[in-house]
Tab-separated table of N, CA, C and O in Angstrom:
chain	number	residue	atom	x	y	z
D	1	MET	N	-100.004	7.572	-166.745
D	1	MET	CA	-100.304	8.205	-168.069
D	1	MET	C	-101.054	9.374	-167.773
D	1	MET	O	-102.079	9.311	-167.100
D	2	LYS	N	-100.847	10.611	-168.477
D	2	LYS	CA	-101.764	11.668	-168.437
D	2	LYS	C	-103.134	11.367	-169.056
D	2	LYS	O	-103.216	10.650	-170.128
D	3	LYS	N	-104.180	11.987	-168.436
D	3	LYS	CA	-105.496	11.734	-168.939
D	3	LYS	C	-105.638	12.030	-170.471
D	3	LYS	O	-106.349	11.402	-171.126
D	4	GLU	N	-105.010	13.261	-170.814
D	4	GLU	CA	-105.100	13.665	-172.193
D	4	GLU	C	-104.618	12.573	-173.274
D	4	GLU	O	-105.307	12.368	-174.189
D	5	LEU	N	-103.431	11.960	-172.851
D	5	LEU	CA	-102.942	10.983	-173.670
D	5	LEU	C	-103.778	9.713	-173.678
D	5	LEU	O	-104.142	9.154	-174.677
D	6	ARG	N	-104.277	9.407	-172.549
D	6	ARG	CA	-105.135	8.190	-172.403
D	6	ARG	C	-106.413	8.317	-173.187
D	6	ARG	O	-106.734	7.464	-173.972
D	7	ASP	N	-107.013	9.500	-173.179
D	7	ASP	CA	-108.220	9.748	-173.890
D	7	ASP	C	-108.094	9.688	-175.412
D	7	ASP	O	-108.774	9.172	-176.124
D	8	ALA	N	-106.850	10.289	-175.756
D	8	ALA	CA	-106.529	10.159	-177.154
D	8	ALA	C	-106.223	8.751	-177.692
D	8	ALA	O	-106.649	8.448	-178.819
D	9	LEU	N	-105.678	7.982	-176.930
D	9	LEU	CA	-105.452	6.623	-177.267
D	9	LEU	C	-106.797	5.725	-177.269
D	9	LEU	O	-106.986	4.962	-178.301
D	10	VAL	N	-107.559	6.102	-176.314
D	10	VAL	CA	-108.829	5.480	-176.350
D	10	VAL	C	-109.752	5.938	-177.571
D	10	VAL	O	-110.397	5.036	-178.194
D	11	GLU	N	-109.618	7.119	-177.959
D	11	GLU	CA	-110.367	7.582	-179.140
D	11	GLU	C	-109.786	6.903	-180.448
D	11	GLU	O	-110.539	6.483	-181.225
D	12	GLN	N	-108.431	6.798	-180.587
D	12	GLN	CA	-107.970	6.156	-181.641
D	12	GLN	C	-108.256	4.838	-181.701
D	12	GLN	O	-108.560	4.106	-182.748
D	13	PHE	N	-108.358	4.018	-180.569
D	13	PHE	CA	-108.611	2.625	-180.452
D	13	PHE	C	-110.074	2.467	-180.972
D	13	PHE	O	-110.201	1.527	-181.870
D	14	ASN	N	-110.900	3.238	-180.664
D	14	ASN	CA	-112.308	3.082	-181.129
D	14	ASN	C	-112.432	3.521	-182.484
D	14	ASN	O	-113.193	2.861	-183.401
D	15	PHE	N	-111.707	4.538	-182.887
D	15	PHE	CA	-111.718	5.005	-184.438
D	15	PHE	C	-111.241	3.805	-185.359
D	15	PHE	O	-111.752	3.536	-186.391
D	16	GLU	N	-110.184	3.002	-184.876
D	16	GLU	CA	-109.661	1.914	-185.690
D	16	GLU	C	-110.717	0.841	-185.750
D	16	GLU	O	-110.895	0.302	-186.837
D	17	LEU	N	-111.562	0.619	-184.669
D	17	LEU	CA	-112.608	-0.300	-184.714
D	17	LEU	C	-113.608	0.115	-185.639
D	17	LEU	O	-114.154	-0.708	-186.535
D	18	GLU	N	-113.966	1.355	-185.481
D	18	GLU	CA	-114.936	1.892	-186.611
D	18	GLU	C	-114.429	1.757	-187.948
D	18	GLU	O	-115.315	1.344	-188.907
D	19	SER	N	-113.219	1.987	-188.205
D	19	SER	CA	-112.667	1.913	-189.535
D	19	SER	C	-112.864	0.464	-190.013
D	19	SER	O	-113.184	0.251	-191.160
D	20	GLY	N	-112.567	-0.640	-189.091
D	20	GLY	CA	-112.856	-2.025	-189.583
D	20	GLY	C	-114.167	-2.173	-189.907
D	20	GLY	O	-114.560	-2.945	-191.017
D	21	TYR	N	-115.113	-1.605	-189.150
D	21	TYR	CA	-116.693	-1.727	-189.313
D	21	TYR	C	-116.923	-1.220	-190.726
D	21	TYR	O	-117.846	-1.723	-191.521
D	22	ILE	N	-116.407	-0.012	-190.973
D	22	ILE	CA	-116.717	0.670	-192.421
D	22	ILE	C	-116.182	-0.217	-193.480
D	22	ILE	O	-116.993	-0.512	-194.437
D	23	TYR	N	-115.039	-0.858	-193.397
D	23	TYR	CA	-114.509	-1.606	-194.427
D	23	TYR	C	-115.170	-3.017	-194.596
D	23	TYR	O	-115.371	-3.451	-195.647
D	24	LYS	N	-115.772	-3.411	-193.545
D	24	LYS	CA	-116.574	-4.739	-193.561
D	24	LYS	C	-117.882	-4.243	-194.336
D	24	LYS	O	-118.373	-5.219	-195.057
D	25	ALA	N	-118.364	-3.164	-194.126
D	25	ALA	CA	-119.673	-2.749	-194.934
D	25	ALA	C	-119.306	-2.685	-196.316
D	25	ALA	O	-120.125	-3.089	-197.159
D	26	MET	N	-118.154	-2.143	-196.632
D	26	MET	CA	-117.732	-2.109	-198.089
D	26	MET	C	-117.553	-3.458	-198.605
D	26	MET	O	-117.955	-3.779	-199.753
D	27	GLU	N	-116.951	-4.400	-197.815
D	27	GLU	CA	-116.785	-5.752	-198.249
D	27	GLU	C	-118.172	-6.276	-198.625
D	27	GLU	O	-118.383	-6.943	-199.621
D	28	LEU	N	-119.173	-6.116	-197.690
D	28	LEU	CA	-120.706	-6.648	-197.955
D	28	LEU	C	-121.151	-6.120	-199.151
D	28	LEU	O	-121.716	-6.873	-200.061
D	29	TYR	N	-120.967	-4.786	-199.486
D	29	TYR	CA	-121.482	-4.261	-200.759
D	29	TYR	C	-120.790	-4.993	-201.954
D	29	TYR	O	-121.531	-5.342	-202.893
D	30	PHE	N	-119.482	-5.255	-201.893
D	30	PHE	CA	-118.824	-5.963	-203.027
D	30	PHE	C	-119.321	-7.395	-203.105
D	30	PHE	O	-119.480	-7.897	-204.212
D	31	GLU	N	-119.487	-8.060	-201.919
D	31	GLU	CA	-120.049	-9.431	-202.094
D	31	GLU	C	-121.471	-9.498	-202.697
D	31	GLU	O	-121.753	-10.346	-203.558
D	32	LEU	N	-122.241	-8.536	-202.216
D	32	LEU	CA	-123.678	-8.482	-202.929
D	32	LEU	C	-123.647	-8.048	-204.441
D	32	LEU	O	-124.515	-8.416	-205.162
D	33	GLU	N	-122.617	-7.415	-204.753
D	33	GLU	CA	-122.468	-7.038	-206.158
D	33	GLU	C	-121.625	-8.123	-206.848
D	33	GLU	O	-121.451	-8.020	-208.189
D	34	ASN	N	-121.306	-9.214	-206.280
D	34	ASN	CA	-120.512	-10.195	-206.746
D	34	ASN	C	-119.208	-9.928	-207.354
D	34	ASN	O	-118.630	-10.430	-208.395
D	35	MET	N	-118.592	-8.943	-206.611
D	35	MET	CA	-117.145	-8.534	-206.871
D	35	MET	C	-116.223	-9.057	-205.860
D	35	MET	O	-115.859	-8.395	-204.996
D	36	LYS	N	-115.993	-10.359	-206.016
D	36	LYS	CA	-115.196	-11.101	-204.880
D	36	LYS	C	-113.722	-10.608	-204.626
D	36	LYS	O	-113.360	-10.674	-203.424
D	37	GLY	N	-113.161	-10.122	-205.716
D	37	GLY	CA	-111.755	-9.655	-205.544
D	37	GLY	C	-111.765	-8.385	-204.667
D	37	GLY	O	-110.979	-8.234	-203.694
D	38	PHE	N	-112.659	-7.529	-204.993
D	38	PHE	CA	-112.802	-6.312	-204.192
D	38	PHE	C	-113.135	-6.585	-202.721
D	38	PHE	O	-112.871	-5.944	-201.688
D	39	ALA	N	-114.287	-7.572	-202.682
D	39	ALA	CA	-114.625	-7.921	-201.240
D	39	ALA	C	-113.385	-8.347	-200.607
D	39	ALA	O	-113.310	-8.018	-199.360
D	40	HIS	N	-112.636	-9.270	-201.152
D	40	HIS	CA	-111.468	-9.753	-200.342
D	40	HIS	C	-110.533	-8.642	-199.969
D	40	HIS	O	-110.038	-8.627	-198.882
D	41	PHE	N	-110.386	-7.715	-200.804
D	41	PHE	CA	-109.458	-6.579	-200.453
D	41	PHE	C	-109.873	-5.842	-199.306
D	41	PHE	O	-109.302	-5.530	-198.396
D	42	MET	N	-111.183	-5.567	-199.361
D	42	MET	CA	-111.894	-4.859	-198.224
D	42	MET	C	-111.770	-5.671	-196.805
D	42	MET	O	-111.691	-5.115	-195.733
D	43	ASN	N	-111.942	-6.892	-197.012
D	43	ASN	CA	-111.825	-7.742	-195.831
D	43	ASN	C	-110.397	-7.600	-195.203
D	43	ASN	O	-110.324	-7.578	-193.951
D	44	ARG	N	-109.452	-7.646	-196.105
D	44	ARG	CA	-108.104	-7.486	-195.601
D	44	ARG	C	-107.999	-6.109	-194.836
D	44	ARG	O	-107.244	-5.862	-193.881
D	45	GLN	N	-108.451	-5.026	-195.498
D	45	GLN	CA	-108.310	-3.616	-194.987
D	45	GLN	C	-109.031	-3.619	-193.540
D	45	GLN	O	-108.546	-2.979	-192.665
D	46	ALA	N	-110.212	-4.353	-193.431
D	46	ALA	CA	-110.817	-4.430	-192.197
D	46	ALA	C	-110.030	-5.076	-191.096
D	46	ALA	O	-109.745	-4.556	-189.880
D	47	ALA	N	-109.227	-6.162	-191.487
D	47	ALA	CA	-108.461	-6.789	-190.529
D	47	ALA	C	-107.484	-6.093	-189.956
D	47	ALA	O	-106.873	-6.046	-188.962
D	48	GLU	N	-106.859	-5.404	-191.090
D	48	GLU	CA	-105.612	-4.426	-190.586
D	48	GLU	C	-106.172	-3.405	-189.556
D	48	GLU	O	-105.411	-3.167	-188.655
D	49	GLU	N	-107.310	-2.848	-189.797
D	49	GLU	CA	-107.808	-1.764	-188.896
D	49	GLU	C	-107.939	-2.492	-187.424
D	49	GLU	O	-107.705	-1.747	-186.429
D	50	VAL	N	-108.576	-3.648	-187.421
D	50	VAL	CA	-108.759	-4.243	-186.178
D	50	VAL	C	-107.541	-4.601	-185.451
D	50	VAL	O	-107.447	-4.379	-184.239
D	51	GLU	N	-106.574	-5.010	-186.200
D	51	GLU	CA	-105.331	-5.245	-185.655
D	51	GLU	C	-104.496	-4.060	-185.144
D	51	GLU	O	-104.034	-4.019	-183.948
D	52	HIS	N	-104.711	-2.865	-185.764
D	52	HIS	CA	-104.230	-1.674	-185.109
D	52	HIS	C	-105.049	-1.229	-183.877
D	52	HIS	O	-104.412	-0.870	-183.011
D	53	ALA	N	-106.320	-1.516	-183.857
D	53	ALA	CA	-107.084	-1.208	-182.754
D	53	ALA	C	-106.542	-2.168	-181.559
D	53	ALA	O	-106.403	-1.622	-180.283
D	54	TYR	N	-106.227	-3.342	-181.730
D	54	TYR	CA	-105.815	-4.251	-180.590
D	54	TYR	C	-104.388	-3.978	-180.183
D	54	TYR	O	-104.037	-4.221	-179.082
D	55	LYS	N	-103.591	-3.370	-181.077
D	55	LYS	CA	-102.253	-2.822	-180.589
D	55	LYS	C	-102.441	-1.854	-179.532
D	55	LYS	O	-101.746	-1.703	-178.505
D	56	LEU	N	-103.439	-0.921	-179.855
D	56	LEU	CA	-103.694	0.156	-178.935
D	56	LEU	C	-104.276	-0.430	-177.652
D	56	LEU	O	-103.929	0.007	-176.646
D	57	TYR	N	-105.180	-1.278	-177.822
D	57	TYR	CA	-105.836	-2.073	-176.697
D	57	TYR	C	-104.809	-2.510	-175.736
D	57	TYR	O	-104.830	-2.402	-174.636
D	58	HIS	N	-103.844	-3.400	-176.302
D	58	HIS	CA	-102.825	-4.062	-175.456
D	58	HIS	C	-101.839	-2.962	-174.931
D	58	HIS	O	-101.177	-3.145	-173.704
D	59	PHE	N	-101.544	-2.007	-175.615
D	59	PHE	CA	-100.590	-0.829	-175.012
D	59	PHE	C	-101.242	-0.190	-173.914
D	59	PHE	O	-100.670	0.079	-172.871
D	60	LEU	N	-102.630	0.077	-174.108
D	60	LEU	CA	-103.265	0.688	-172.878
D	60	LEU	C	-103.135	-0.353	-171.685
D	60	LEU	O	-102.981	0.197	-170.587
D	61	LEU	N	-103.475	-1.584	-171.814
D	61	LEU	CA	-103.357	-2.506	-170.710
D	61	LEU	C	-102.003	-2.586	-170.108
D	61	LEU	O	-101.846	-2.603	-168.867
D	62	GLU	N	-101.055	-2.534	-170.980
D	62	GLU	CA	-99.594	-2.584	-170.471
D	62	GLU	C	-99.273	-1.321	-169.661
D	62	GLU	O	-98.469	-1.393	-168.784
D	63	MET	N	-99.894	-0.244	-169.955
D	63	MET	CA	-99.649	1.025	-169.257
D	63	MET	C	-100.619	1.150	-168.052
D	63	MET	O	-100.832	2.154	-167.516
D	64	ASP	N	-101.405	0.046	-167.686
D	64	ASP	CA	-102.341	-0.054	-166.588
D	64	ASP	C	-103.563	0.876	-166.782
D	64	ASP	O	-104.032	1.515	-165.824
D	65	GLU	N	-103.873	1.068	-168.020
D	65	GLU	CA	-105.036	1.903	-168.391
D	65	GLU	C	-106.056	0.848	-168.942
D	65	GLU	O	-105.787	-0.050	-169.593
D	66	GLU	N	-107.374	1.194	-168.876
D	66	GLU	CA	-108.412	0.422	-169.137
D	66	GLU	C	-108.885	0.813	-170.560
D	66	GLU	O	-109.390	2.129	-170.757
D	67	PRO	N	-108.743	0.018	-171.731
D	67	PRO	CA	-109.448	0.508	-172.982
D	67	PRO	C	-110.945	0.561	-172.726
D	67	PRO	O	-111.569	-0.196	-172.009
D	68	GLU	N	-111.530	1.636	-173.312
D	68	GLU	CA	-112.914	1.795	-173.230
D	68	GLU	C	-113.510	1.692	-174.664
D	68	GLU	O	-113.211	2.311	-175.502
D	69	TYR	N	-114.696	0.784	-174.708
D	69	TYR	CA	-115.347	0.680	-175.889
D	69	TYR	C	-116.388	1.793	-175.968
D	69	TYR	O	-117.178	2.001	-175.084
D	70	LYS	N	-116.513	2.534	-176.988
D	70	LYS	CA	-117.508	3.561	-177.314
D	70	LYS	C	-118.387	2.843	-178.408
D	70	LYS	O	-118.141	1.959	-179.157
D	71	GLU	N	-119.637	3.473	-178.483
D	71	GLU	CA	-120.544	3.159	-179.509
D	71	GLU	C	-119.979	3.444	-180.926
D	71	GLU	O	-119.381	4.561	-181.262
D	72	ILE	N	-120.307	2.479	-181.811
D	72	ILE	CA	-119.823	2.591	-183.226
D	72	ILE	C	-121.094	2.830	-184.142
D	72	ILE	O	-121.909	1.982	-184.110
D	73	PRO	N	-121.009	3.979	-184.899
D	73	PRO	CA	-122.280	4.256	-185.742
D	73	PRO	C	-122.279	3.094	-186.859
D	73	PRO	O	-121.339	2.599	-187.335
D	74	LYS	N	-123.508	2.957	-187.206
D	74	LYS	CA	-123.866	1.885	-188.207
D	74	LYS	C	-123.401	2.365	-189.655
D	74	LYS	O	-123.785	3.466	-190.033
D	75	PRO	N	-122.570	1.553	-190.297
D	75	PRO	CA	-122.179	1.960	-191.580
D	75	PRO	C	-123.073	1.755	-192.762
D	75	PRO	O	-123.843	0.800	-192.599
D	76	ASP	N	-123.027	2.442	-193.782
D	76	ASP	CA	-123.910	2.331	-194.972
D	76	ASP	C	-123.319	0.956	-195.788
D	76	ASP	O	-122.173	0.832	-195.827
D	77	THR	N	-124.245	0.120	-196.107
D	77	THR	CA	-123.648	-0.835	-196.915
D	77	THR	C	-124.514	-1.002	-198.320
D	77	THR	O	-124.070	-1.836	-199.162
D	78	LYS	N	-125.383	-0.207	-198.514
D	78	LYS	CA	-126.189	-0.083	-199.729
D	78	LYS	C	-126.198	1.017	-200.614
D	78	LYS	O	-126.686	1.031	-201.739
D	79	GLY	N	-125.780	2.166	-200.018
D	79	GLY	CA	-125.894	3.523	-200.714
D	79	GLY	C	-124.777	3.837	-201.533
D	79	GLY	O	-124.758	4.950	-202.160
D	80	PHE	N	-123.930	2.919	-201.874
D	80	PHE	CA	-122.800	3.170	-202.829
D	80	PHE	C	-123.302	3.197	-204.321
D	80	PHE	O	-124.239	2.513	-204.657
D	81	LYS	N	-122.569	4.078	-205.149
D	81	LYS	CA	-122.951	4.191	-206.613
D	81	LYS	C	-121.979	3.526	-207.381
D	81	LYS	O	-121.810	3.936	-208.532
D	82	GLY	N	-121.348	2.441	-206.961
D	82	GLY	CA	-120.389	1.792	-207.778
D	82	GLY	C	-119.085	1.571	-207.053
D	82	GLY	O	-118.897	2.239	-206.034
D	83	PHE	N	-118.345	0.729	-207.630
D	83	PHE	CA	-116.911	0.408	-206.872
D	83	PHE	C	-116.001	1.555	-206.867
D	83	PHE	O	-115.372	1.601	-205.991
D	84	LYS	N	-116.124	2.400	-207.965
D	84	LYS	CA	-115.191	3.539	-207.906
D	84	LYS	C	-115.520	4.480	-206.658
D	84	LYS	O	-114.607	4.966	-205.918
D	85	GLU	N	-116.837	4.686	-206.355
D	85	GLU	CA	-117.152	5.483	-205.169
D	85	GLU	C	-116.743	4.745	-203.855
D	85	GLU	O	-116.264	5.571	-203.066
D	86	VAL	N	-116.753	3.603	-203.847
D	86	VAL	CA	-116.409	2.855	-202.558
D	86	VAL	C	-114.913	3.056	-202.447
D	86	VAL	O	-114.551	3.438	-201.249
D	87	PHE	N	-114.158	2.913	-203.417
D	87	PHE	CA	-112.697	3.170	-203.209
D	87	PHE	C	-112.277	4.565	-202.920
D	87	PHE	O	-111.397	4.926	-202.246
D	88	GLN	N	-113.152	5.532	-203.533
D	88	GLN	CA	-112.951	6.987	-203.068
D	88	GLN	C	-113.184	7.104	-201.764
D	88	GLN	O	-112.419	7.986	-201.004
D	89	LEU	N	-114.301	6.713	-201.268
D	89	LEU	CA	-114.619	6.830	-199.804
D	89	LEU	C	-113.431	6.178	-198.923
D	89	LEU	O	-113.344	6.698	-197.838
D	90	ALA	N	-113.001	4.929	-199.332
D	90	ALA	CA	-112.061	4.205	-198.527
D	90	ALA	C	-110.790	5.082	-198.503
D	90	ALA	O	-110.115	5.232	-197.510
D	91	TYR	N	-110.392	5.663	-199.716
D	91	TYR	CA	-109.289	6.506	-199.679
D	91	TYR	C	-109.370	7.654	-198.733
D	91	TYR	O	-108.404	8.066	-198.045
D	92	GLU	N	-110.506	8.399	-198.924
D	92	GLU	CA	-110.747	9.502	-197.989
D	92	GLU	C	-110.636	9.194	-196.432
D	92	GLU	O	-110.124	9.845	-195.585
D	93	HIS	N	-111.179	7.959	-196.266
D	93	HIS	CA	-111.309	7.489	-194.877
D	93	HIS	C	-109.813	7.095	-194.373
D	93	HIS	O	-109.351	7.625	-193.284
D	94	GLU	N	-109.107	6.599	-195.244
D	94	GLU	CA	-107.669	6.298	-194.875
D	94	GLU	C	-106.817	7.509	-194.599
D	94	GLU	O	-105.942	7.731	-193.740
D	95	GLN	N	-107.157	8.742	-195.488
D	95	GLN	CA	-106.436	9.902	-195.139
D	95	GLN	C	-106.840	10.453	-193.743
D	95	GLN	O	-105.966	11.002	-193.080
D	96	GLU	N	-108.017	10.175	-193.411
D	96	GLU	CA	-108.430	10.556	-191.890
D	96	GLU	C	-107.870	9.911	-190.857
D	96	GLU	O	-107.409	10.428	-189.881
D	97	VAL	N	-107.822	8.575	-191.176
D	97	VAL	CA	-107.061	7.640	-190.134
D	97	VAL	C	-105.514	8.177	-189.955
D	97	VAL	O	-105.110	8.330	-188.811
D	98	SER	N	-104.829	8.331	-191.105
D	98	SER	CA	-103.498	8.950	-191.045
D	98	SER	C	-103.446	10.248	-190.328
D	98	SER	O	-102.567	10.390	-189.582
D	99	LYS	N	-104.363	11.128	-190.642
D	99	LYS	CA	-104.372	12.425	-190.068
D	99	LYS	C	-104.472	12.316	-188.547
D	99	LYS	O	-103.679	13.023	-187.726
D	100	ARG	N	-105.252	11.374	-188.082
D	100	ARG	CA	-105.550	11.244	-186.637
D	100	ARG	C	-104.362	10.778	-185.936
D	100	ARG	O	-103.954	11.001	-184.742
D	101	ILE	N	-103.709	9.803	-186.587
D	101	ILE	CA	-102.445	9.250	-185.959
D	101	ILE	C	-101.247	10.246	-185.944
D	101	ILE	O	-100.771	10.228	-184.891
D	102	ARG	N	-101.202	11.098	-186.949
D	102	ARG	CA	-100.283	12.171	-186.896
D	102	ARG	C	-100.554	13.086	-185.775
D	102	ARG	O	-99.683	13.658	-185.092
């Protein structure tokens, strides 16, 4: 595998993990606000992102490449101004995820 492709896959692997981390922070916000349905939704989003990460992880291993874990920034859990803002941020983040995949 060319280094450029390997590096892009490793970057996406880590971005998917970071995305899961962000959604878990959003889940916590909703739990603390006693919005259980929204919390459950964010939990499912987080699980989906981690699933994507591990598909990349296993693909790298199948190609005899080593997945590399990078540092993940701490997500905000308390700075949200309500559920509408959380979903707007989640939507914008999903757009970035999709852009990076393309």
